[in-house]
Protein backbone atom coordinates (compact mmCIF):
# COMPACT_ATOMS: atom_id res chain seq x y z
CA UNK A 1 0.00 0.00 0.00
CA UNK A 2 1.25 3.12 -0.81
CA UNK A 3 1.32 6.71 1.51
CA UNK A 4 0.02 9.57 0.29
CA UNK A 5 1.77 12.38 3.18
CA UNK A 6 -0.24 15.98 3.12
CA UNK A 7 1.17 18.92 4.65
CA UNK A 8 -0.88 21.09 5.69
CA UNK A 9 0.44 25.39 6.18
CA UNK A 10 -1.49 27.93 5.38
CA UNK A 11 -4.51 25.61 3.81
CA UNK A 12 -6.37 24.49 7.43
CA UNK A 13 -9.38 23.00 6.05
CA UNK A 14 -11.31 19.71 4.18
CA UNK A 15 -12.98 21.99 1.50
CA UNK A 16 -11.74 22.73 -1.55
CA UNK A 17 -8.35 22.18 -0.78
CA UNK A 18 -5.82 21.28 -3.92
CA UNK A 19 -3.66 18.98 -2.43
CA UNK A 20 -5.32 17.20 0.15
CA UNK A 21 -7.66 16.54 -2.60
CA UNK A 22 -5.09 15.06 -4.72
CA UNK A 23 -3.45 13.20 -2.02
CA UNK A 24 -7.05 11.69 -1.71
CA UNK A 25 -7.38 10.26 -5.30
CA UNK A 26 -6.00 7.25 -5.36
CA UNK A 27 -9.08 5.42 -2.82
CA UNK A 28 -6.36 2.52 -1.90
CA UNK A 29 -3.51 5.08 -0.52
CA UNK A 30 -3.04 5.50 2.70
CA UNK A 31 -3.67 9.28 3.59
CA UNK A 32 -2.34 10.89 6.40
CA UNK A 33 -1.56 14.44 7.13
CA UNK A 34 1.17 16.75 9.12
CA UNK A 35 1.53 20.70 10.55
CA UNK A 36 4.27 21.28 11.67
CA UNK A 37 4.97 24.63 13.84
CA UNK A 38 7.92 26.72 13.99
CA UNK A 39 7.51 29.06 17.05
CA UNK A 40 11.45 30.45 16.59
CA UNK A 41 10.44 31.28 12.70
CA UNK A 42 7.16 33.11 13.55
CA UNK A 43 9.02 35.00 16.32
CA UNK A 44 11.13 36.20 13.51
CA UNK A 45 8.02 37.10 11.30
CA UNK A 46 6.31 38.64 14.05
CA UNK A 47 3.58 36.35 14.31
CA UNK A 48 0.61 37.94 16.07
CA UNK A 49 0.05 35.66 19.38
CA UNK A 50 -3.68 35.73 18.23
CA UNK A 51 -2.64 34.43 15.29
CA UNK A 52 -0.93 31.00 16.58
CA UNK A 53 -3.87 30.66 18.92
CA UNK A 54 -6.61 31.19 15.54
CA UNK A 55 -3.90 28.75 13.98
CA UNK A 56 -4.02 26.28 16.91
CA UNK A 57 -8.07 26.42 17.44
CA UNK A 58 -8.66 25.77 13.54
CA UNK A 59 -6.10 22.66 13.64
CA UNK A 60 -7.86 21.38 16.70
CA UNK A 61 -10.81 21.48 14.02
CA UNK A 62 -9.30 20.26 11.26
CA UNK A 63 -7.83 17.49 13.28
CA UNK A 64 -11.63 16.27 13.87
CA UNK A 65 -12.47 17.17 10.22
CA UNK A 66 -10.15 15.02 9.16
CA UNK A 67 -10.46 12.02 11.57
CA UNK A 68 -13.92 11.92 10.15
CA UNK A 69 -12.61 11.28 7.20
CA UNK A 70 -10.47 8.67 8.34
CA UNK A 71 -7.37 10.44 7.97
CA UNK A 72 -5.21 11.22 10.93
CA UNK A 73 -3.30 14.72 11.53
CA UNK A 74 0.08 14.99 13.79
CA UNK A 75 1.36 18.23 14.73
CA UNK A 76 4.82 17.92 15.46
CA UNK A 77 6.84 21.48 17.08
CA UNK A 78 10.37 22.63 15.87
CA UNK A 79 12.51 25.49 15.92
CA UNK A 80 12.45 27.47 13.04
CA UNK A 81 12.42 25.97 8.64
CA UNK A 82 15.55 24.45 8.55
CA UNK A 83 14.68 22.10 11.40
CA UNK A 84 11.19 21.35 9.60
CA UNK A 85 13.04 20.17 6.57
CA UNK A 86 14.65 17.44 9.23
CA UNK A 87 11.28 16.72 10.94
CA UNK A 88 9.67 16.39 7.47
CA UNK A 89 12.12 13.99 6.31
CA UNK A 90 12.39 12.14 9.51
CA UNK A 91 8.42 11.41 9.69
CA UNK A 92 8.33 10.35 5.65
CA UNK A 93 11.29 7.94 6.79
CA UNK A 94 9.04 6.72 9.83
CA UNK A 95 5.52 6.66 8.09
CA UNK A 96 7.26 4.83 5.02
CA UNK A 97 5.71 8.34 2.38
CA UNK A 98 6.01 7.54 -0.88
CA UNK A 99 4.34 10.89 -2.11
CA UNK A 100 4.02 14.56 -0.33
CA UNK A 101 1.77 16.89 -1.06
CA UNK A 102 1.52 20.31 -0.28
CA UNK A 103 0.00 23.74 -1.20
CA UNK A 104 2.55 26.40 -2.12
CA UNK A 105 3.28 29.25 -0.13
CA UNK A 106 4.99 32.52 -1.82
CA UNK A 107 6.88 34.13 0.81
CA UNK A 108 10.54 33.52 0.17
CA UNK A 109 11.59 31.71 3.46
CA UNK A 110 8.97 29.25 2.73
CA UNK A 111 9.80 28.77 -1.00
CA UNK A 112 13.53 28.12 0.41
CA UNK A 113 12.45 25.68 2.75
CA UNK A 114 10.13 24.36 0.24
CA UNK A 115 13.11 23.49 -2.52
CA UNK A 116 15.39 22.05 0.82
CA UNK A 117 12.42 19.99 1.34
CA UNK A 118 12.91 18.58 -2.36
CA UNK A 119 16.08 18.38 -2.24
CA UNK A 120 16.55 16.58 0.38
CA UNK A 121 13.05 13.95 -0.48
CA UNK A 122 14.27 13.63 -4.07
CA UNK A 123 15.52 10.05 -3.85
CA UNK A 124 12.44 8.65 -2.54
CA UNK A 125 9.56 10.43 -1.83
CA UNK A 126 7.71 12.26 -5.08
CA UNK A 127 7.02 15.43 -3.73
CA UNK A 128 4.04 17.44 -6.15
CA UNK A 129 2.92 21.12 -4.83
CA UNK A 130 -0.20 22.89 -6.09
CA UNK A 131 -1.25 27.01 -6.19
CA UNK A 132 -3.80 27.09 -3.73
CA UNK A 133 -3.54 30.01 -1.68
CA UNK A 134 -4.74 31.77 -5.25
CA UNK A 135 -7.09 31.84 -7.51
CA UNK A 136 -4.52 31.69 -10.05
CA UNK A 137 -1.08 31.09 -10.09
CA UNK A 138 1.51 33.42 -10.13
CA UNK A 139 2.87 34.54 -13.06
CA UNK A 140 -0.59 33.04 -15.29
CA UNK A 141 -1.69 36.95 -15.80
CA UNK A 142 1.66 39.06 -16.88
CA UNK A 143 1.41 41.91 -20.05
CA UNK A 144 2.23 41.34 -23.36
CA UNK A 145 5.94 41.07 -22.69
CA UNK A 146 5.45 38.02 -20.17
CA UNK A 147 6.14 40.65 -17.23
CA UNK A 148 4.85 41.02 -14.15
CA UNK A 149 2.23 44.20 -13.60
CA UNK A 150 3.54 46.86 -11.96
CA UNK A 151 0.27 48.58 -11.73
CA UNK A 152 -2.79 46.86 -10.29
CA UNK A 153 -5.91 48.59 -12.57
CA UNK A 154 -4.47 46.66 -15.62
CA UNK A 155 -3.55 43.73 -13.75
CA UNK A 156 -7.19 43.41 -12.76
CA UNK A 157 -8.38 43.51 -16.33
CA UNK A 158 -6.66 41.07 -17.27
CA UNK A 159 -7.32 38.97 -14.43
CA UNK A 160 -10.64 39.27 -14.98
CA UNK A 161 -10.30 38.19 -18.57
CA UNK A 162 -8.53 35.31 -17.29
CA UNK A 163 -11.49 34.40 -15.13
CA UNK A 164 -14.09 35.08 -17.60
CA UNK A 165 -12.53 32.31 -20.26
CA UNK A 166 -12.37 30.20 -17.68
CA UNK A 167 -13.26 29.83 -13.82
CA UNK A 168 -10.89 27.77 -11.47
CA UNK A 169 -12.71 25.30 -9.85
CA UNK A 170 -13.40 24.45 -5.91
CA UNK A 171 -12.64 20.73 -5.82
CA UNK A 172 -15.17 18.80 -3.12
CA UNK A 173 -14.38 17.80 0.34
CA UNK A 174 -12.59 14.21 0.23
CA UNK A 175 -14.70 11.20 0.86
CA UNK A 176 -14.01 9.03 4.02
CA UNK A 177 -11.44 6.62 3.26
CA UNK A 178 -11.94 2.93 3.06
CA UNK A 179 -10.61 2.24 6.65
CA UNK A 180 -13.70 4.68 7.89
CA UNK A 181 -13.69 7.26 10.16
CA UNK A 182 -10.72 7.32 12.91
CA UNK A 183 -11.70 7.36 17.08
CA UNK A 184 -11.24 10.97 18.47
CA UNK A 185 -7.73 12.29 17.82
CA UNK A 186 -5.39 12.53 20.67
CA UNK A 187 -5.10 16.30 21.43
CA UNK A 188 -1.94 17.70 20.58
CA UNK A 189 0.20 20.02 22.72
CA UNK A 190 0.14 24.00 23.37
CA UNK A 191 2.35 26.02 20.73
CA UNK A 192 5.12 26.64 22.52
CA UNK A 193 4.19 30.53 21.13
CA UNK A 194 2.60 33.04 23.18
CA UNK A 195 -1.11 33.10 22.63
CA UNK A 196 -3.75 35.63 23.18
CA UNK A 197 -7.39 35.05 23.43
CA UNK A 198 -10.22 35.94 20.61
CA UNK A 199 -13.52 37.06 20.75
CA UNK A 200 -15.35 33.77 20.14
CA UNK A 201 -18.43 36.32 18.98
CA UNK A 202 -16.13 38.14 16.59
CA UNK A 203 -14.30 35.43 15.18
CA UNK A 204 -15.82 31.93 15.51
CA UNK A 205 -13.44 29.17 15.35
CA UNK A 206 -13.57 26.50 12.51
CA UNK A 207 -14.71 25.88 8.93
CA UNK A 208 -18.60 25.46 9.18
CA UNK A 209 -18.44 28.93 10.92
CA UNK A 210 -16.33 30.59 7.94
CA UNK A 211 -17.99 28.73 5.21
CA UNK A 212 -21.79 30.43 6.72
CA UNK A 213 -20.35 33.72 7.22
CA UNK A 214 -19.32 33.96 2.95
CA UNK A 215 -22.57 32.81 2.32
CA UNK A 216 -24.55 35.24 4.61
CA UNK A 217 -22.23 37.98 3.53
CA UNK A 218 -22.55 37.11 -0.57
CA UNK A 219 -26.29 36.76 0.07
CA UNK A 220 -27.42 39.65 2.66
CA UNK A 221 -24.02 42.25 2.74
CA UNK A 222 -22.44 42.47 -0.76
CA UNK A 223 -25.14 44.54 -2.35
CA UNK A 224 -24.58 47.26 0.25
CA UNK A 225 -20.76 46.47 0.61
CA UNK A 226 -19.56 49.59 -1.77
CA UNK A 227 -21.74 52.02 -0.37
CA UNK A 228 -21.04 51.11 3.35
CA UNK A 229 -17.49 49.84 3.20
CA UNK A 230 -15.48 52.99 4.03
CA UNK A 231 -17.07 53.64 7.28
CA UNK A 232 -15.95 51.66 10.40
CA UNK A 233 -18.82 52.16 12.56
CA UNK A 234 -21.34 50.12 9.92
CA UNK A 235 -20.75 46.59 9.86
CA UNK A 236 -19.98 46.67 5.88
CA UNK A 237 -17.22 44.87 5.24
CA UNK A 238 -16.76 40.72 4.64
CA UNK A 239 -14.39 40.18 7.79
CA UNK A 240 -13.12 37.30 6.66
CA UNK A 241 -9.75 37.81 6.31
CA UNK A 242 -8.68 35.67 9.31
CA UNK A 243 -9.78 32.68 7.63
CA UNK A 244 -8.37 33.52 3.92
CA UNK A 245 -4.93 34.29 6.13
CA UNK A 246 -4.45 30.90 7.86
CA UNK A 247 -6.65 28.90 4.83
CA UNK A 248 -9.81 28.14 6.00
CA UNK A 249 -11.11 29.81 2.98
CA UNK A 250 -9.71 29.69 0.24
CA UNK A 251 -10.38 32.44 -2.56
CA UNK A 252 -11.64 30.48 -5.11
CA UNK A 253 -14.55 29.70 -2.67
CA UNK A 254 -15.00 33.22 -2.07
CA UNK A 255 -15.19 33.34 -5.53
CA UNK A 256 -17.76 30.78 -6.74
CA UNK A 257 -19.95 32.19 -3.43
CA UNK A 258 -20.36 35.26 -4.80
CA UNK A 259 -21.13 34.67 -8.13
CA UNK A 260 -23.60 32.30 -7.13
CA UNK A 261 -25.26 34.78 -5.38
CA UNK A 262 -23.94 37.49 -8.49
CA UNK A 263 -23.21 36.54 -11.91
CA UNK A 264 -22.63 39.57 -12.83
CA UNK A 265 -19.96 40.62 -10.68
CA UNK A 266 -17.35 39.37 -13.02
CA UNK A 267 -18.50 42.60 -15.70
CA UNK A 268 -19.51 45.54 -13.04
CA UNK A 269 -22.61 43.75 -11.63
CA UNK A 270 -23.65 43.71 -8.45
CA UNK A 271 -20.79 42.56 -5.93
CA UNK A 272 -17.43 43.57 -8.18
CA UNK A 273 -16.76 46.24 -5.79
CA UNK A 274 -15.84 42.92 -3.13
CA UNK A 275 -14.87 40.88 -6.15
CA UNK A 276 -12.03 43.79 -6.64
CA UNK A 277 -10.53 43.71 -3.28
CA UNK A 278 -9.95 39.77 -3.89
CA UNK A 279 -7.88 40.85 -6.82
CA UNK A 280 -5.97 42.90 -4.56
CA UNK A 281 -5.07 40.03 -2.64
CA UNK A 282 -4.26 38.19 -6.10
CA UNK A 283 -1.92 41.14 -7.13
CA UNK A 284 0.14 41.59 -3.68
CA UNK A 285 0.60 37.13 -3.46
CA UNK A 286 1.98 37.74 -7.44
CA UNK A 287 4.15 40.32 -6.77
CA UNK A 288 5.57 38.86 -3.84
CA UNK A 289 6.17 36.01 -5.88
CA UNK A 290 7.63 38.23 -8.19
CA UNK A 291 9.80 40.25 -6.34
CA UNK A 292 11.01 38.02 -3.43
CA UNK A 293 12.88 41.25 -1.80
CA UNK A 294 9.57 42.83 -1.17
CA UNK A 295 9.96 39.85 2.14
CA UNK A 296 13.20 41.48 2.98
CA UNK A 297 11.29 44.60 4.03
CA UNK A 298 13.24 46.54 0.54
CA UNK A 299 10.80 49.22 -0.94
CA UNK A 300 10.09 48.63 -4.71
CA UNK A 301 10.83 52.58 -5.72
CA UNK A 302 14.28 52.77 -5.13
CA UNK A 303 14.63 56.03 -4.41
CA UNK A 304 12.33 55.93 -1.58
CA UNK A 305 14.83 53.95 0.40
CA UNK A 306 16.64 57.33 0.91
CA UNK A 307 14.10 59.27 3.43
CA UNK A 308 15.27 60.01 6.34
CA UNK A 309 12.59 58.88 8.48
CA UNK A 310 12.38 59.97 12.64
CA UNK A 311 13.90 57.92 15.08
CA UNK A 312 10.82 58.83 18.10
CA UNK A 313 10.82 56.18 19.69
CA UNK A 314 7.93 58.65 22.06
CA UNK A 315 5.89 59.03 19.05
CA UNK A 316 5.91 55.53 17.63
CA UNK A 317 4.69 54.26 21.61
CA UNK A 318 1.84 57.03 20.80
CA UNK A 319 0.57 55.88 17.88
CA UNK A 320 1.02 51.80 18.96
CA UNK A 321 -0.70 52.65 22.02
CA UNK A 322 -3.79 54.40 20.42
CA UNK A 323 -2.78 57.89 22.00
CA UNK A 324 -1.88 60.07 19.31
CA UNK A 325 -4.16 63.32 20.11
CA UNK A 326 -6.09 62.29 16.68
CA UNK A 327 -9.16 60.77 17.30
CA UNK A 328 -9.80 58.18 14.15
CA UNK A 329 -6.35 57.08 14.53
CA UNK A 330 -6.37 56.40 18.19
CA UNK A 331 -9.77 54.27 17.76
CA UNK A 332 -8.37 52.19 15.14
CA UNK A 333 -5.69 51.42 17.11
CA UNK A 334 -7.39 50.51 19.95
CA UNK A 335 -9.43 48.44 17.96
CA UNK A 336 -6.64 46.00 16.90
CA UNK A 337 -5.19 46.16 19.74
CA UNK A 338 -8.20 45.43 21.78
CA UNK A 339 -9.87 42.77 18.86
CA UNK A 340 -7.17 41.74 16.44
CA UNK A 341 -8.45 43.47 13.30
CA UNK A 342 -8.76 46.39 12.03
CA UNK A 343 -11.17 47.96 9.59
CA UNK A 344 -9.66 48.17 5.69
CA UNK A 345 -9.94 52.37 5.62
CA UNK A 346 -8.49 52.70 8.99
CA UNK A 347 -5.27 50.90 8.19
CA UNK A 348 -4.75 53.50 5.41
CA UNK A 349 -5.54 56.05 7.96
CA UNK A 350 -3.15 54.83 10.80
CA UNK A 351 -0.36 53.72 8.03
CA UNK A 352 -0.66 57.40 6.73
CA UNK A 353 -0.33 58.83 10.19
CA UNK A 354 2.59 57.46 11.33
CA UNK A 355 4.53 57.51 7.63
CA UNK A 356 3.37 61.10 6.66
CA UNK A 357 2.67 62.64 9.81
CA UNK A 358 5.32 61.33 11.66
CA UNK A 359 7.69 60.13 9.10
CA UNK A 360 8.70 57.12 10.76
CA UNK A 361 9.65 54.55 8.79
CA UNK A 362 6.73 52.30 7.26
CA UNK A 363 8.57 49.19 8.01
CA UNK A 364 8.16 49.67 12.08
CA UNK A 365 4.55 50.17 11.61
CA UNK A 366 4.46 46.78 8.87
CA UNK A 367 6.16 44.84 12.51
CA UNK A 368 3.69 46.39 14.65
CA UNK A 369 0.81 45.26 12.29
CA UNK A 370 1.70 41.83 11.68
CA UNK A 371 2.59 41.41 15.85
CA UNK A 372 -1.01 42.28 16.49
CA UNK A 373 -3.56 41.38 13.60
CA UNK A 374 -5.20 37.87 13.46
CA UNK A 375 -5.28 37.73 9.74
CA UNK A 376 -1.56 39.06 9.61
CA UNK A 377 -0.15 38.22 6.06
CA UNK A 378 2.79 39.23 4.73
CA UNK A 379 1.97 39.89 0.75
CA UNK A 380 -1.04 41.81 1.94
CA UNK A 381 0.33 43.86 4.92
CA UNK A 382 3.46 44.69 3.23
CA UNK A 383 1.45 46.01 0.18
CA UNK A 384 -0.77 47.65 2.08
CA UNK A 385 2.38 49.57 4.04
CA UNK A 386 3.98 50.34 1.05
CA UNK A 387 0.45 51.77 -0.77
CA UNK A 388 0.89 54.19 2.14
CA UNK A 389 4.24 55.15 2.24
CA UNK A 390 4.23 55.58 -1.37
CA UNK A 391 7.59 53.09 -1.70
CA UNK A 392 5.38 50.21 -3.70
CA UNK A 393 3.75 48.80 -6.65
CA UNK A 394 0.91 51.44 -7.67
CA UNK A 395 1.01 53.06 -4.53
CA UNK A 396 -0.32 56.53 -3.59
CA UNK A 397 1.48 59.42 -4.90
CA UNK A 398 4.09 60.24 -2.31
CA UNK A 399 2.38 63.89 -2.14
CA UNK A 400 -0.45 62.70 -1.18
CA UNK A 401 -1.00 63.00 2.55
CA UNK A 402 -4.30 62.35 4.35
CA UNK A 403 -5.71 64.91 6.75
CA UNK A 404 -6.23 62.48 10.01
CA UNK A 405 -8.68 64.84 10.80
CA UNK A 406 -11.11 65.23 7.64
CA UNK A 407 -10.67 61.64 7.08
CA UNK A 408 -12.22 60.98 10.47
CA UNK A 409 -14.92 63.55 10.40
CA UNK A 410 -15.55 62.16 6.30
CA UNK A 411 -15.94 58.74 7.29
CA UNK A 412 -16.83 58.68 10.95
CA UNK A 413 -19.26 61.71 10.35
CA UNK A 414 -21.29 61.01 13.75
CA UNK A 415 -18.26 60.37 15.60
CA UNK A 416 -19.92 56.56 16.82
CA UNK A 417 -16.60 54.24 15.99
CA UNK A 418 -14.44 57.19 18.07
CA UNK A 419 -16.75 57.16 21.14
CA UNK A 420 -16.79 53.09 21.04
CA UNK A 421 -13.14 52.45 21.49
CA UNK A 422 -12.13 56.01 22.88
CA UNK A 423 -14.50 56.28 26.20
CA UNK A 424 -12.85 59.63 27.65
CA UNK A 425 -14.39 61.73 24.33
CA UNK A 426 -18.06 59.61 24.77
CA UNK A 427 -19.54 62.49 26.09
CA UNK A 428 -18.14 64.91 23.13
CA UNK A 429 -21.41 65.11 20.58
CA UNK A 430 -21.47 64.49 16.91
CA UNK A 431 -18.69 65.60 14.62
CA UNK A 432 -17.21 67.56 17.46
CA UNK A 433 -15.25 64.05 18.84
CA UNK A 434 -12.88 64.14 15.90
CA UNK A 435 -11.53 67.82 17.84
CA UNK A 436 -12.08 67.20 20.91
CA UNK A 437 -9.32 69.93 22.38
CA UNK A 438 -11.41 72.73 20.15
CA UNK A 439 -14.82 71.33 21.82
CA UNK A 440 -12.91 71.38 25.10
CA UNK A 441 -11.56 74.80 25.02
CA UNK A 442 -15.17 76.10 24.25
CA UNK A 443 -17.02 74.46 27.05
CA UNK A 444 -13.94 75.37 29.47
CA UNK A 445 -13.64 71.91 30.37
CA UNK A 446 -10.63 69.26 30.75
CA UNK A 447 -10.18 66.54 29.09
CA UNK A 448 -8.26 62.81 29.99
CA UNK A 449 -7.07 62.51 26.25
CA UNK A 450 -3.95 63.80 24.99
CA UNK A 451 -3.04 66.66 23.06
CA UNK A 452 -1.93 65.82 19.05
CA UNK A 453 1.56 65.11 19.22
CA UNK A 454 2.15 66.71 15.65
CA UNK A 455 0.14 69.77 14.05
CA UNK A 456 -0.91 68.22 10.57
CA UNK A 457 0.08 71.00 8.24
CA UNK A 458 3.74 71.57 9.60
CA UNK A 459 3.65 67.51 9.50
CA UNK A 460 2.78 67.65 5.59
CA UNK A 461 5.34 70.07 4.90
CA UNK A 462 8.06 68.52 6.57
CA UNK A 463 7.32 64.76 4.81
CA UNK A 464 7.23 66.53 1.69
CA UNK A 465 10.45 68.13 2.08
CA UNK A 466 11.84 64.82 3.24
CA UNK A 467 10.24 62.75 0.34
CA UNK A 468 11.79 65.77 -2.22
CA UNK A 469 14.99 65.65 -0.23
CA UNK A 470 15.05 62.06 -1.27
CA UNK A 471 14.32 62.11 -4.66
CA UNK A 472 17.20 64.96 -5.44
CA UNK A 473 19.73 62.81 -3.62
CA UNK A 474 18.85 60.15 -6.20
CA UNK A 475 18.61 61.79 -9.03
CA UNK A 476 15.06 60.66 -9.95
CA UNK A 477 13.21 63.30 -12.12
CA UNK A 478 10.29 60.52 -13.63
CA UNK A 479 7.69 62.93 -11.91
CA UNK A 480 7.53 66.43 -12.03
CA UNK A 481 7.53 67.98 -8.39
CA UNK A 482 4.14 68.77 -7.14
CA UNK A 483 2.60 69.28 -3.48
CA UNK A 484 -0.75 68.25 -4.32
CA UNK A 485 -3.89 68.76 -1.80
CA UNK A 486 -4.58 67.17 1.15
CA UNK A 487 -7.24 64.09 0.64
């Protein structure tokens, strides 16, 4: 009898899953499965300790998915990726594998481990990987001369021409194997990780629970999602980035939900608007494939790499802490902090703040991100960061600067998200919360909130000077100077 090994990363589920599914063909294999965690590695990554316990609840899950199944899942603990490759090998030795397979992952520590892995199986295990962390595979959509896009507008046409020849399909959960189902797994030991609790309300743990959430979004939320998905204090947006992160989802399921639900999302119908921030995930995982320095925290524009940012260690604890003397910023931050996620506008509002108002460097507030987010991922955060600090692919204009203020008082018009996560301004009515000193100083009272720790405009001129100062260092004349208006 042959053995069919899966292991199982960032793909924690039954449904839909490419190579558990293929490890599952042949019905007289013997199927087993193996995660194996790296607590050294994700200290280096700055693994949020939310995530490893989302990570560890959802394998306690798929453990029992499986099981049902009759396939058993070990979890074995190492070190960092070069002692996986050794526990990898060692348990294919032990279990006798005569195949592995395994769903790719982009990042370029993993696709190093990933060819060790090979390397070191190649004389007797068949090792076969699949792209299943996307809908599809990097470098399928490049231009005409078989590059990579730089800018994501094209890269989403094409994309969706991609998908409209052809859909990639959702393969089915496996069937139970011929042995049957297995007895109730042995639990497997604590991540030797530090682990923070999650809201079970906010984030319920395991596959049934993400699998009814895209439905009930695709059916009841995506109609209203481009209207209400700028403003943090309506419940407009999917939230289900924590399972796309660790794989409960996967995006092709997100995918064939919605157009279920909308068929025409794939030409402007109903439901693109959520369609299009899937293809933002597509475009950040194929870039990072790409451009494997993007995971060495480099900056794509060059030049960029010469601002000299502030070393404020003060003002960096400020904005971490949620105490920044800017209302929408602090609530945003208190939110992750607090829950583990933040809303989609408000990272562009906090990653603005502390790039272009404080001009520290983007890559201290990337580490701060991924050390607190449940769906932490690096292709996505790092994009996202770099959008911000204008150093990426098709990211804002380095002149442009958002106004913490006007942003708040634009999309938190009533002031309801400040007042939830920032109770000393509750009292403050309306619009008035998003300047609370100025409502302060005209009802004579005192306030237990801080004073901003920058004034915006000086802020704006002195990150454009630095941003200028940057480019004439360089030499780079591909834009003309402007100082464009604050958004």
């Amino acid at each position: 009898m042959t053995t069919h090994l899966v292991w199982f990363r960032a793909d924690l589920r039954v449904n839909d899953n490419l190579a558990l599914a293929a490890a599952c063909r042949d019905p007289q294999a013997r199927v087993i499965g193996l995660f194996i965690a790296t607590p050294l590695q994700w200290r280096e990554h700055h693994l949020a300790p939310r995530q490893a316990a989302w990570m560890q609840a959802h394998l306690h899950d798929l453990q029992r998915s499986l099981a049902e199944k009759g396939i058993p899942l070990t979890v074995l603990q190492v070190d960092d990726f070069a002692a996986s490759v050794d526990a990898l090998a060692a348990f294919c030795g032990q279990q006798r594998v005569d195949a592995l397979f395994y769903n790719y992952q982009y990042e370029l520590n993993e696709r190093q481990r990933d060819a060790a892995v090979e390397k070191r199986l190649a004389d007797g295990v068949v090792c076969q990987g699949f792209d299943d962390y996307v809908m599809l595979a990097p470098g399928s959509v490049t231009t005409g001369n078989h590059e990579m896009y730089k800018v994501f507008t094209p890269f989403s046409r094409a994309f969706l021409k991609r998908l409209q020849a052809h859909l990639p399909e959702c393969v089915s959960a496996p069937a139970v194997r011929a042995s049957g189902p297995l007895d109730d797994p042995e639990p497997f030991a604590p991540f030797h990780y530090p682990q923070r609790e999650l809201d079970a309300t906010l984030f319920p743990v395991g596959e049934k629970a993400a699998l009814s959430r895209l439905r009930h979004f695709c059916r009841q939320s995506v109609a209203d999602y481009e209207r209400d998905r700028d403003y943090p204090a309506v419940d407009g947006t999917s939230r289900l980035s924590p399972w796309l992160a660790i794989g409960v989802l996967s995006p092709r399921q997100c995918l064939h939900r919605l157009l279920c639900e909308h068929p025409d999302a794939l030409t402007g119908g109903q439901g693109a608007k959520w369609l299009n921030e899937l293809l933002w995930r597509e475009f950040y995982l194929h870039i990072l494939a790409y451009w494997p320095a993007l995971c060495r925290y480099k900056a794509f524009i060059p030049w960029t790499e010469r601002v000299q940012w502030n070393q404020n260690d003060a003002q960096f604890a400020a904005w971490c802490e949620g105490k920044t003397g800017y209302p929408i910023v602090d609530a945003a931050m208190r939110q992750m902090n607090t829950t583990g996620w933040m809303h989609n506008r408000l990272r562009m509002i906090t990653g603005s703040f502390l790039v272009k108002d404080l001009l520290i460097d983007w890559r201290r507030g990337e580490r701060y991100f991924m050390s607190q987010l449940v769906d932490g991922m690096l292709a996505a955060n790092n994009g996202g960061w770099q959008w911000v600090a204008s150093t990426g692919h098709d990211a804002a204009p380095w002149f442009r600067i958002f106004n913490p203020t006007t942003q708040g008082e634009r999309f938190d018009p009533q002031g309801d998200f400040v007042r939830q996560w920032l109770p000393e301004l509750r009292h403050i009515p309306g619009k008035d919360v998003h300047q609370p000193w100025l409502w302060a100083q005209k009802q004579r009272v005192t306030l237990d909130y801080p004073q901003p720790i920058v004034e915006h405009k000086q802020a704006r001129v002195a990150t454009l000077a630095a941003y200028e100062a940057a480019r004439a260092v360089t030499g780079s004349h591909d834009e003309k100077h402007r100082t464009g208006k604050p958004d």
